[in-house]
mmCIF file of C-alpha atoms in Angstrom:
data_model
loop_
_atom_site.group_PDB
_atom_site.id
_atom_site.type_symbol
_atom_site.label_atom_id
_atom_site.label_comp_id
_atom_site.label_asym_id
_atom_site.label_seq_id
_atom_site.Cartn_x
_atom_site.Cartn_y
_atom_site.Cartn_z
ATOM 1 C CA MET A 1 19.477 10.964 1.675
ATOM 2 C CA LEU A 2 17.789 14.211 2.781
ATOM 3 C CA MET A 3 14.310 12.662 2.267
ATOM 4 C CA THR A 4 15.250 9.740 4.390
ATOM 5 C CA VAL A 5 16.500 11.777 7.283
ATOM 6 C CA LEU A 6 13.586 14.162 6.908
ATOM 7 C CA SER A 7 11.190 11.234 7.079
ATOM 8 C CA ILE A 8 12.467 9.961 10.301
ATOM 9 C CA ILE A 9 12.497 13.461 11.841
ATOM 10 C CA VAL A 10 8.975 14.170 10.642
ATOM 11 C CA ASN A 11 7.692 10.962 12.100
ATOM 12 C CA ILE A 12 9.270 11.602 15.504
ATOM 13 C CA GLY A 13 7.757 15.104 15.366
ATOM 14 C CA TYR A 14 4.238 13.639 14.670
ATOM 15 C CA PHE A 15 4.351 11.465 17.667
ATOM 16 C CA ALA A 16 5.825 14.321 19.779
ATOM 17 C CA VAL A 17 2.725 16.491 18.807
ATOM 18 C CA LEU A 18 0.239 13.498 19.356
ATOM 19 C CA ASN A 19 1.486 13.163 22.939
ATOM 20 C CA MET A 20 1.319 16.854 23.788
ATOM 21 C CA ASN A 21 -1.490 18.232 25.916
ATOM 22 C CA ILE A 22 -2.915 20.695 23.381
ATOM 23 C CA TYR A 23 -6.576 20.304 24.040
ATOM 24 C CA THR A 24 -8.667 21.565 27.017
ATOM 25 C CA ASP A 25 -11.846 19.883 28.015
ATOM 26 C CA ARG A 26 -14.162 21.636 30.218
ATOM 27 C CA VAL A 27 -17.515 20.353 31.695
ATOM 28 C CA MET A 28 -20.124 21.842 33.994
ATOM 29 C CA MET A 29 -20.813 19.654 36.957
ATOM 30 C CA PRO A 30 -24.302 19.406 38.574
ATOM 31 C CA THR A 31 -22.903 21.241 41.630
ATOM 32 C CA GLY A 32 -22.093 24.217 39.391
ATOM 33 C CA GLU A 33 -18.316 23.884 39.334
ATOM 34 C CA VAL A 34 -16.476 23.633 36.100
ATOM 35 C CA LEU A 35 -13.896 20.792 35.797
ATOM 36 C CA GLU A 36 -11.085 21.202 33.330
ATOM 37 C CA TRP A 37 -8.725 18.522 31.740
ATOM 38 C CA HIS A 38 -5.786 19.045 29.620
ATOM 39 C CA ARG A 39 -5.505 16.323 26.998
ATOM 40 C CA SER A 40 -3.405 15.082 24.122
ATOM 41 C CA PRO A 41 -4.863 13.973 20.815
ATOM 42 C CA ILE A 42 -4.104 10.304 21.713
ATOM 43 C CA THR A 43 -6.246 10.671 24.790
ATOM 44 C CA ARG A 44 -8.950 12.342 22.901
ATOM 45 C CA LEU A 45 -9.029 9.527 20.285
ATOM 46 C CA SER A 46 -9.282 6.988 23.070
ATOM 47 C CA ILE A 47 -12.131 8.868 24.677
ATOM 48 C CA ALA A 48 -13.868 9.048 21.415
ATOM 49 C CA ASP A 49 -13.388 5.288 20.712
ATOM 50 C CA GLN A 50 -11.343 5.825 17.724
ATOM 51 C CA SER A 51 -8.016 4.427 18.685
ATOM 52 C CA PHE A 52 -7.634 2.616 15.474
ATOM 53 C CA LEU A 53 -6.316 5.858 14.001
ATOM 54 C CA ILE A 54 -3.324 5.778 16.392
ATOM 55 C CA TYR A 55 -2.530 2.190 15.416
ATOM 56 C CA LEU A 56 -2.614 3.114 11.758
ATOM 57 C CA GLN A 57 -0.278 6.023 12.477
ATOM 58 C CA ILE A 58 1.964 3.732 14.381
ATOM 59 C CA VAL A 59 2.168 1.216 11.515
ATOM 60 C CA LEU A 60 2.765 3.780 8.836
ATOM 61 C CA ALA A 61 5.453 5.557 10.804
ATOM 62 C CA ALA A 62 7.101 2.223 11.604
ATOM 63 C CA VAL A 63 7.274 1.200 7.899
ATOM 64 C CA SER A 64 8.525 4.795 6.980
ATOM 65 C CA ILE A 65 11.223 4.704 9.671
ATOM 66 C CA ILE A 66 12.298 1.167 8.814
ATOM 67 C CA THR A 67 12.589 1.829 4.999
ATOM 68 C CA SER A 68 14.362 5.153 5.805
ATOM 69 C CA VAL A 69 16.982 3.377 7.849
ATOM 70 C CA LEU A 70 17.305 0.707 5.071
ATOM 71 C CA LEU A 71 18.043 3.436 2.496
ATOM 72 C CA LEU A 72 20.469 5.274 4.870
ATOM 73 C CA PHE A 73 22.437 1.838 5.266
ATOM 74 C CA GLY A 74 22.765 1.668 1.575
ATOM 75 C CA VAL A 75 19.902 -0.630 0.345
ATOM 76 C CA ARG A 76 19.113 1.068 -3.029
ATOM 77 C CA SER A 77 16.001 -0.521 -4.427
ATOM 78 C CA ARG A 78 13.174 1.056 -6.316
ATOM 79 C CA MET A 79 10.659 -0.956 -4.336
ATOM 80 C CA ILE A 80 12.070 0.307 -0.924
ATOM 81 C CA ARG A 81 12.027 3.812 -2.180
ATOM 82 C CA THR A 82 8.387 3.491 -3.285
ATOM 83 C CA ILE A 83 7.313 1.935 -0.062
ATOM 84 C CA GLN A 84 9.189 4.799 1.914
ATOM 85 C CA LEU A 85 7.335 7.422 -0.127
ATOM 86 C CA VAL A 86 3.967 5.890 0.214
ATOM 87 C CA SER A 87 4.422 5.364 3.956
ATOM 88 C CA ILE A 88 5.573 8.920 4.738
ATOM 89 C CA LEU A 89 2.602 10.320 2.586
ATOM 90 C CA GLY A 90 0.210 7.929 4.366
ATOM 91 C CA SER A 91 1.639 8.877 7.682
ATOM 92 C CA THR A 92 1.169 12.592 7.041
ATOM 93 C CA ILE A 93 -2.415 12.041 5.816
ATOM 94 C CA VAL A 94 -3.262 10.018 8.864
ATOM 95 C CA PHE A 95 -1.629 12.625 11.119
ATOM 96 C CA ILE A 96 -3.817 15.425 9.495
ATOM 97 C CA ILE A 97 -6.860 13.192 9.882
ATOM 98 C CA ILE A 98 -6.165 12.554 13.658
ATOM 99 C CA MET A 99 -5.729 16.316 14.266
ATOM 100 C CA ILE A 100 -9.046 17.220 12.433
ATOM 101 C CA VAL A 101 -11.007 14.206 14.300
ATOM 102 C CA THR A 102 -9.619 15.191 17.727
ATOM 103 C CA SER A 103 -10.388 18.856 17.250
ATOM 104 C CA ASN A 104 -13.943 18.099 16.503
ATOM 105 C CA SER A 105 -14.522 15.297 19.140
ATOM 106 C CA HIS A 106 -16.235 16.013 22.315
ATOM 107 C CA ALA A 107 -16.314 13.523 25.194
ATOM 108 C CA ASN A 108 -19.627 12.809 26.716
ATOM 109 C CA TYR A 109 -19.642 12.655 30.541
ATOM 110 C CA ALA A 110 -22.753 10.966 32.089
#
């Protein structure tokens, strides 16, 4: 029971972090001024043309939340439990990959 509630909270937390403006992009313009943007990991993935990672995160989080809700409502199946564990692990791994990719991606402004 604790794992199912924790799984739901963790996936909501992942999406909260992915939507926070935690990165700052700065670019020197030809006129000499410096422009600055505050961006979220989702926006940086979109700029870097790697939005498939967001879709993968959404799918894994949805499967994890759905199976967690099923377990909370009393569906006790070994297969549901296995799917829930695999999806929460997959969601965590994809979240870590997204954070690594977004921290190392730089937008090119031409």
